Short mmCIF file of C-alpha atoms in Angstrom, two decimals:
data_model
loop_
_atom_site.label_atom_id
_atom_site.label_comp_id
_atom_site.label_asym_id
_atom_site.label_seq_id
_atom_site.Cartn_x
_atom_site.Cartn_y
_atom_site.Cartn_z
CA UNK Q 1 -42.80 -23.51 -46.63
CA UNK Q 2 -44.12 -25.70 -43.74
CA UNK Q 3 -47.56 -24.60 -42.18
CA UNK Q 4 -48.60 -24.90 -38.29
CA UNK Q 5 -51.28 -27.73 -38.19
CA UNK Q 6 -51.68 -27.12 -34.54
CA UNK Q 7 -54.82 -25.30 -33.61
CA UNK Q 8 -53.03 -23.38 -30.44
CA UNK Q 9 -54.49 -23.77 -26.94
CA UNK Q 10 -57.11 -26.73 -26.24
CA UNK Q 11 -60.31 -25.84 -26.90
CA UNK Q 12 -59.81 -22.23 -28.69
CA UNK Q 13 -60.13 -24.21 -31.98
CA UNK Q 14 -63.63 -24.20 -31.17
CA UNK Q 15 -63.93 -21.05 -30.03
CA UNK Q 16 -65.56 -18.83 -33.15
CA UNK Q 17 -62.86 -16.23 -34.24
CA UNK Q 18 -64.98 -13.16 -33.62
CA UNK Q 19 -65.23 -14.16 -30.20
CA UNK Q 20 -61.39 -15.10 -29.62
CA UNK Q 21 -60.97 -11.02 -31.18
CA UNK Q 22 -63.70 -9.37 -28.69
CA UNK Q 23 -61.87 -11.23 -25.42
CA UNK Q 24 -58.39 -9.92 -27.08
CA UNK Q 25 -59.98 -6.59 -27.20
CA UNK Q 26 -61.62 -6.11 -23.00
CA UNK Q 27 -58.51 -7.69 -22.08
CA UNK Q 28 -56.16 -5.70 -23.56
CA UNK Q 29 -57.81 -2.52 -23.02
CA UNK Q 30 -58.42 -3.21 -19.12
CA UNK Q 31 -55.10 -4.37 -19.00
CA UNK Q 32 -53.91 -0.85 -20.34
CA UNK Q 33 -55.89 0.91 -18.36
CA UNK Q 34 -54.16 -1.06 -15.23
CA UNK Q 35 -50.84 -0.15 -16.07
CA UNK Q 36 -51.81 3.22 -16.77
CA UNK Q 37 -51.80 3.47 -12.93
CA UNK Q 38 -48.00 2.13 -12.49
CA UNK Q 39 -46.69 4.67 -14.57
CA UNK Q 40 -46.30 7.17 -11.39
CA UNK Q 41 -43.79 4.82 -10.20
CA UNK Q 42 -42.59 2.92 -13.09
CA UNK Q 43 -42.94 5.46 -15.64
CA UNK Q 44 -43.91 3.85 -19.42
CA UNK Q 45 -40.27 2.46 -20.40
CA UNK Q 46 -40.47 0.50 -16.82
CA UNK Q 47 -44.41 -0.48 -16.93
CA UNK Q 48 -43.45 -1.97 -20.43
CA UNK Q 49 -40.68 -4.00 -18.91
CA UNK Q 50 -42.52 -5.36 -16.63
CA UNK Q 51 -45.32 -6.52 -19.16
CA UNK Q 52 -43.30 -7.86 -21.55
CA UNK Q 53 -40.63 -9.63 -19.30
CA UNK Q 54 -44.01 -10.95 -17.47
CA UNK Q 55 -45.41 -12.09 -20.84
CA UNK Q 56 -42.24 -14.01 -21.78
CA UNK Q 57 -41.97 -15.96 -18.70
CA UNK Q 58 -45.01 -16.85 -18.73
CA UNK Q 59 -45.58 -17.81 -22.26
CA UNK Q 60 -42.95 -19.76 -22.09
CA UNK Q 61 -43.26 -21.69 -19.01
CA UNK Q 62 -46.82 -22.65 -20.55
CA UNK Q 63 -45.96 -23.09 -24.12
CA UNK Q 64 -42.42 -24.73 -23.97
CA UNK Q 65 -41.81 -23.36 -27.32
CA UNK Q 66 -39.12 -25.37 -29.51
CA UNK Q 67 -36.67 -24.18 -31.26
CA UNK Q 68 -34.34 -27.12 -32.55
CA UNK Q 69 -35.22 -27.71 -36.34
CA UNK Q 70 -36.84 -24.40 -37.30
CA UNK Q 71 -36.05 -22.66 -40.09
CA UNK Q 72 -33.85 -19.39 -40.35
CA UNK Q 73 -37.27 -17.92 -41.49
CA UNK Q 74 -39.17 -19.08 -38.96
CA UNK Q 75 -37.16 -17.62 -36.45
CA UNK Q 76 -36.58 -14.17 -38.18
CA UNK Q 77 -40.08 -13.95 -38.52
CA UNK Q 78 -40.78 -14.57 -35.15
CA UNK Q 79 -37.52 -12.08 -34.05
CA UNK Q 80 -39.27 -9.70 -36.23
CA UNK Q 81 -42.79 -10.31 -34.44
CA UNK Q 82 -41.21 -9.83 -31.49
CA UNK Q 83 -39.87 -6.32 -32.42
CA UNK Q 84 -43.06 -4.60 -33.37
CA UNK Q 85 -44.53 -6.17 -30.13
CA UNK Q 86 -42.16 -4.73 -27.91
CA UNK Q 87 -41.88 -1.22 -29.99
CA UNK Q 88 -45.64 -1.12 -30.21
CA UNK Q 89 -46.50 -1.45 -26.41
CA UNK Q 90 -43.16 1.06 -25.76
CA UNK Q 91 -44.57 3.44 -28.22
CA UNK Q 92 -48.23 3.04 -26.83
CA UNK Q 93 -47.57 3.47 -23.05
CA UNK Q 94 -45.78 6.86 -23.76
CA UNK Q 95 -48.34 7.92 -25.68
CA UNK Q 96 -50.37 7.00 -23.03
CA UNK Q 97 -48.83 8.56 -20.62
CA UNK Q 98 -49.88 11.70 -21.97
CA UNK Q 99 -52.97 11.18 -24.07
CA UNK Q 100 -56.29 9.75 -22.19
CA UNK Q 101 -56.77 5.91 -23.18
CA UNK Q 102 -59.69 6.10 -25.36
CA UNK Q 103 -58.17 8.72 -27.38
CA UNK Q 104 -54.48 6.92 -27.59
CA UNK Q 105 -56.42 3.94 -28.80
CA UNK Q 106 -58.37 5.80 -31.31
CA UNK Q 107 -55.07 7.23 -32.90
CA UNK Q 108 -53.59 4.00 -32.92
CA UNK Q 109 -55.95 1.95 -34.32
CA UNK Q 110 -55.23 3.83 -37.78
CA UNK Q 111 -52.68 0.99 -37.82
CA UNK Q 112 -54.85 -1.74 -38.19
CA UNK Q 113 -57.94 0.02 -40.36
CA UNK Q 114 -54.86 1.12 -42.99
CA UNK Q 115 -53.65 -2.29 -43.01
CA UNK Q 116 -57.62 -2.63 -44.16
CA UNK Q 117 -57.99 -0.28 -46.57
CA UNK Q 118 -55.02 -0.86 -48.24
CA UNK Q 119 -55.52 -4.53 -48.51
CA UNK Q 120 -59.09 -4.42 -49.92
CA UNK Q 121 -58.05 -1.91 -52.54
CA UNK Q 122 -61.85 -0.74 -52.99
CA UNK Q 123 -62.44 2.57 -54.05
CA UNK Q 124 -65.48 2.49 -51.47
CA UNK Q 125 -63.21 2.15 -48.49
CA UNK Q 126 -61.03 5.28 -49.17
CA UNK Q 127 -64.21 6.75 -48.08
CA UNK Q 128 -64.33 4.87 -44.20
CA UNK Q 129 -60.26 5.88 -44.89
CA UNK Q 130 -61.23 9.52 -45.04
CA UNK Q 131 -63.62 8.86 -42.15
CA UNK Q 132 -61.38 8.11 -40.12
CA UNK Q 133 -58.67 10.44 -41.08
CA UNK Q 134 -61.30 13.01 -40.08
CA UNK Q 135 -61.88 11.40 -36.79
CA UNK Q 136 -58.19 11.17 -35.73
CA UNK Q 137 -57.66 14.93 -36.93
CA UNK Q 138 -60.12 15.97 -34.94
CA UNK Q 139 -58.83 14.41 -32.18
CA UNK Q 140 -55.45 15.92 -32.40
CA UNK Q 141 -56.62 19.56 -32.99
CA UNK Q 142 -59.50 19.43 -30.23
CA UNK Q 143 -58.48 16.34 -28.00
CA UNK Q 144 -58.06 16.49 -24.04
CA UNK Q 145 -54.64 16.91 -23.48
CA UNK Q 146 -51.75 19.23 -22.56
CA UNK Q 147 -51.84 22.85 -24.44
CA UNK Q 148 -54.75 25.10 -25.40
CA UNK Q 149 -57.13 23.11 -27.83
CA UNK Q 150 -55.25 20.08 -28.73
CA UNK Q 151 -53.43 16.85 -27.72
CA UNK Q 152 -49.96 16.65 -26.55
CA UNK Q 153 -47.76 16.74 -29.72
CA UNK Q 154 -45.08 13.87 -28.12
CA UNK Q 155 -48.03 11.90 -27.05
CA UNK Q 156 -49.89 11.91 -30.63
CA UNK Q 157 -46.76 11.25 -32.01
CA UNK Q 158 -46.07 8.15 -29.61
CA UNK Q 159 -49.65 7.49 -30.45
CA UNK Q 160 -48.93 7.58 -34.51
CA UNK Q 161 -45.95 5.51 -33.67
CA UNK Q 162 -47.69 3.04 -32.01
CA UNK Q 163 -50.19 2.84 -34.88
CA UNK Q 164 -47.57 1.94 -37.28
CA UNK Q 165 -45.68 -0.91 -35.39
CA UNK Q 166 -50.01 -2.02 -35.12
CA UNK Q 167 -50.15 -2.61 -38.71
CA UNK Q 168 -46.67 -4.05 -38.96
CA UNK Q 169 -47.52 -6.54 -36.00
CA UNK Q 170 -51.07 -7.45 -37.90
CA UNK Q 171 -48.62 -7.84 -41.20
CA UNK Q 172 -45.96 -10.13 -39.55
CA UNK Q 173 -47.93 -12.35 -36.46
CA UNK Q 174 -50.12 -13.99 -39.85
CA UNK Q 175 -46.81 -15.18 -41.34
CA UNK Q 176 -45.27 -16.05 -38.43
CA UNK Q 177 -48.84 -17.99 -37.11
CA UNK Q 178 -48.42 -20.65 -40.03
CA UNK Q 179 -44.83 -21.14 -39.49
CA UNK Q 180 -45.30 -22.49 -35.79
CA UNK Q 181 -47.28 -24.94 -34.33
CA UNK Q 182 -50.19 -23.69 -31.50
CA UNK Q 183 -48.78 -20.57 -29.82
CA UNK Q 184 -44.87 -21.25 -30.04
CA UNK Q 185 -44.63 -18.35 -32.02
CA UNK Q 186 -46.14 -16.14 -29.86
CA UNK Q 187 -43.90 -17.33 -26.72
CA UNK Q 188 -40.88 -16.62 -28.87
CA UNK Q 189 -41.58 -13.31 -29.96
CA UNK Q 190 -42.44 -12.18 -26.59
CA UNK Q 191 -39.02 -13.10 -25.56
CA UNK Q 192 -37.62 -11.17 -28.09
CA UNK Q 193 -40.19 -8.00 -27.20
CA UNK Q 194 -38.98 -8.04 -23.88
CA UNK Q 195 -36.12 -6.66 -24.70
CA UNK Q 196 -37.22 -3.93 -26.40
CA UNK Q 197 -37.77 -1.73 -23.31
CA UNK Q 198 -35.09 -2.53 -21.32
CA UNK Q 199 -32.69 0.11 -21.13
CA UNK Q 200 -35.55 3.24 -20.84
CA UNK Q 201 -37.68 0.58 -18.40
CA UNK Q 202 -34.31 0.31 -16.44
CA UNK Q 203 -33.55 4.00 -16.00
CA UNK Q 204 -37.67 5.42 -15.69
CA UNK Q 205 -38.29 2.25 -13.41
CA UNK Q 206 -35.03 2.05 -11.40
CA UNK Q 207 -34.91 0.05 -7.84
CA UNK Q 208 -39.02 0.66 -7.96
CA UNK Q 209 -39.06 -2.52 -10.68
CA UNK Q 210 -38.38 -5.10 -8.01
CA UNK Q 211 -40.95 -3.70 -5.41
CA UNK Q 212 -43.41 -6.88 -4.73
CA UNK Q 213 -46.64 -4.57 -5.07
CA UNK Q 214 -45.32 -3.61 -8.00
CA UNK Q 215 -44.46 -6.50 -9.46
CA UNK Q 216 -47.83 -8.30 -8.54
CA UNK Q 217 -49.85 -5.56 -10.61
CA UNK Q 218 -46.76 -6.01 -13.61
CA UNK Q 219 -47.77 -9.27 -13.48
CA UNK Q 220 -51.46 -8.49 -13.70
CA UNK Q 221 -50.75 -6.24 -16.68
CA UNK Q 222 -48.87 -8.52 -18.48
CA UNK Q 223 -51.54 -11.47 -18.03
CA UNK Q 224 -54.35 -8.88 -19.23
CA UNK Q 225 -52.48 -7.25 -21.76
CA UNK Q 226 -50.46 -9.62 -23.35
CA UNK Q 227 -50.45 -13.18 -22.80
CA UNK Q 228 -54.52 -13.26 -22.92
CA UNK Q 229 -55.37 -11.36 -26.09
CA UNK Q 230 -52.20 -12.29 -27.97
CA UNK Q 231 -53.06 -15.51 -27.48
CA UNK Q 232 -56.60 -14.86 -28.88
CA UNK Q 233 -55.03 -12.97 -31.46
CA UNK Q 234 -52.97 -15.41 -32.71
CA UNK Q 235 -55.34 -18.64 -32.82
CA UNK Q 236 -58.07 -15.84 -34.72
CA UNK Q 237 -55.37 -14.52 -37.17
CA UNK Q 238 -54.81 -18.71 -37.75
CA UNK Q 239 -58.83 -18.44 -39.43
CA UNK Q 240 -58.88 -14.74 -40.52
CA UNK Q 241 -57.41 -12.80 -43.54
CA UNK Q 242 -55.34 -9.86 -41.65
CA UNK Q 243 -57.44 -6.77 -43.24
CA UNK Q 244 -60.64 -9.00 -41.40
CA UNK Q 245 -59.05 -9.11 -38.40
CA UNK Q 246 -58.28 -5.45 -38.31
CA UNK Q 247 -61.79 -4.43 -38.94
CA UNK Q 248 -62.96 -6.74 -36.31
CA UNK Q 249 -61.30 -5.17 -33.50
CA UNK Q 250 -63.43 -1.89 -34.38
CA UNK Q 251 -64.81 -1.54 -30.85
CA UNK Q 252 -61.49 -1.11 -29.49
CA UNK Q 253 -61.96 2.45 -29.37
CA UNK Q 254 -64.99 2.77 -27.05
CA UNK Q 255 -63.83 -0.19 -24.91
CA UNK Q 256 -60.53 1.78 -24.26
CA UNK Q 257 -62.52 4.97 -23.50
CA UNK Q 258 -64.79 2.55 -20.93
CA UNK Q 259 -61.77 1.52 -19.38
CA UNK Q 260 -60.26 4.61 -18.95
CA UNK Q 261 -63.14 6.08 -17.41
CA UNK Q 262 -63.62 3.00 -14.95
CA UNK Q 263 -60.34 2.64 -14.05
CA UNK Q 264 -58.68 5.73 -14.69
CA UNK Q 265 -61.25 8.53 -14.41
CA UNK Q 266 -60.91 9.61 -17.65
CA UNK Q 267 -64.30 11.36 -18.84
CA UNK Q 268 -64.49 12.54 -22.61
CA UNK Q 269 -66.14 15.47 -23.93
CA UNK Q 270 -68.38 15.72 -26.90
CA UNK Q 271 -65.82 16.35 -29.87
CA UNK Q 272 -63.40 13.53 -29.06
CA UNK Q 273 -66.44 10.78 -28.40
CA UNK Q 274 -67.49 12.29 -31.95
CA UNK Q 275 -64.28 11.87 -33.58
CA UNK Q 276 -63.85 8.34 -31.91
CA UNK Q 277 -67.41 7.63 -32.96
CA UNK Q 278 -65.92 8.64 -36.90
CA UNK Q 279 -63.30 5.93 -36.31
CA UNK Q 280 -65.23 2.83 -35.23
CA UNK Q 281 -67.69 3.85 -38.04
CA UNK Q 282 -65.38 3.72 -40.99
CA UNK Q 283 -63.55 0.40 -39.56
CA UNK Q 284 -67.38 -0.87 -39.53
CA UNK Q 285 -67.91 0.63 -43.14
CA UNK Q 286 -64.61 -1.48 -44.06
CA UNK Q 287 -65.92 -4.50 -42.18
CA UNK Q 288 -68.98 -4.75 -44.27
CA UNK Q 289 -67.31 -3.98 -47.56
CA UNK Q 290 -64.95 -6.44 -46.63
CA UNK Q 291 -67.24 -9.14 -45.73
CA UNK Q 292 -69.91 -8.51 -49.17
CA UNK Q 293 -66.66 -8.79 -51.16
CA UNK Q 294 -66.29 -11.88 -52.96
CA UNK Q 295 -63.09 -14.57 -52.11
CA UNK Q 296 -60.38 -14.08 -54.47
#
């Protein structure tokens, strides 16, 4: 099996990991917060056209990917990259659409702390596991949303969704990162998740996906919530182990809920920045375990 020697985009090779995760993380949550605004008109299936047809374009403008000589594995890997990309953000911006950011993030990011926990395989971190399993339960019996006491049930099942195709993208981009050189692997997925949404981003969207205004901001979103941090994502995942880089993105739930209440208006009450608080904890609780555990 042939390994990318390519260090992505100039200069990001230089760039400490951490760092390349944190950008990811402001970039992607702004960016959601931004489209959050488009759904009105666009609805979720058409918002997540536009960001992932955006993405691919753009991505591969820059990147030129190639795709004589690659292996049949390459390229199902990066097919299958593509796929939890594109069902991922579909999943997400439906969930959004009815569950405020912070807390659709918060759900969601049980993708990435499982892929954590059940990668370290320390008894210690089915405790930060049962953390945050508190935290997200909370969050679905006592969350803002639609219905007395609780979230919307489609939206925290969008949200679970979306959590799953998180841990299966964290699983699949580290393969397919050391089977292309820089960020051709990224490009090509993309391609591949902008199809995902295109029948239910045709129908919610309709003659409203070619409005210029429109378009500008879908371009916006997809340079924010895309091409940016998957890019990041990508060179840090090159220089991470993938339960590392999940714990590492442990702020994502309080930089969603700043978003959302900058962009979108979206204040929190006590219980939910409690149970969100439960979340980032554990993921911190499985960073540190993680990090005093010795290299196999």
């Amino acid at each position: 099996m042939s390994t990318a020697t390519a260090q992505g985009l100039p200069g990001l090779d230089r760039v400490p990991p951490m760092a390349l995760v944190l950008s990811g993380v402001t970039s992607i949550q702004f960016g959601a917060a931004l489209a959050a605004t488009l759904f009105d008109e666009l609805g979720p299936g058409g918002t997540s056209l536009l960001r992932l047809a955006f993405a691919a374009v753009i991505l591969v403008a820059v990147v030129r990917p190639r795709l004589r000589g690659r292996s049949a594995h390459a390229l199902w890997m990066a097919a299958a990259f593509g796929l939890a990309l594109g069902a991922m953000n579909v999943f997400f911006y439906e969930g959004l659409d009815r569950v405020p950011l912070g807390i659709a993030v918060t759900i969601e990011f049980a993708g990435p702390l499982g892929v954590a926990v059940v990668m370290s395989r320390r008894r210690l971190d089915l405790v930060w596991a049962a953390m945050a399993a508190v935290g997200i339960v909370l969050l679905a019996a006592g969350g803002s949303g639609e219905g007395p006491g609780g979230l919307d049930p489609l939206g925290l099942a969008f949200c679970l969704a979306a959590a799953a195709c998180w841990a299966l993208y964290i699983l699949v981009a580290q393969r397919a990162g050391r089977l292309f050189d820089g960020t051709d692997g990224v490009a090509l997925a993309m391609v591949v998740a902008a199809l995902v949404p295109v029948v239910p981003g045709v129908l919610q969207g309709g003659t409203h996906l070619l409005h210029p205004g429109l378009l500008a901001l879908g371009a916006a979103v997809a340079l924010l919530s895309s091409v940016i941090p998957y890019t990041l994502e990508t060179e840090a995942l090159r220089r991470l182990p993938a339960h590392v880089f999940g714990v590492l993105m442990s702020l994502e739930p309080a930089v969603a809920a700043l978003a959302g209440l900058v962009i979108l208006g979206q204040a929190l009450g006590a219980r939910d920045l409690v149970a969100m608080a439960l979340v980032v904890a554990a993921s911190i609780g499985v960073s540190r375990t993680a990090a005093a555990a010795p290299e196999a």
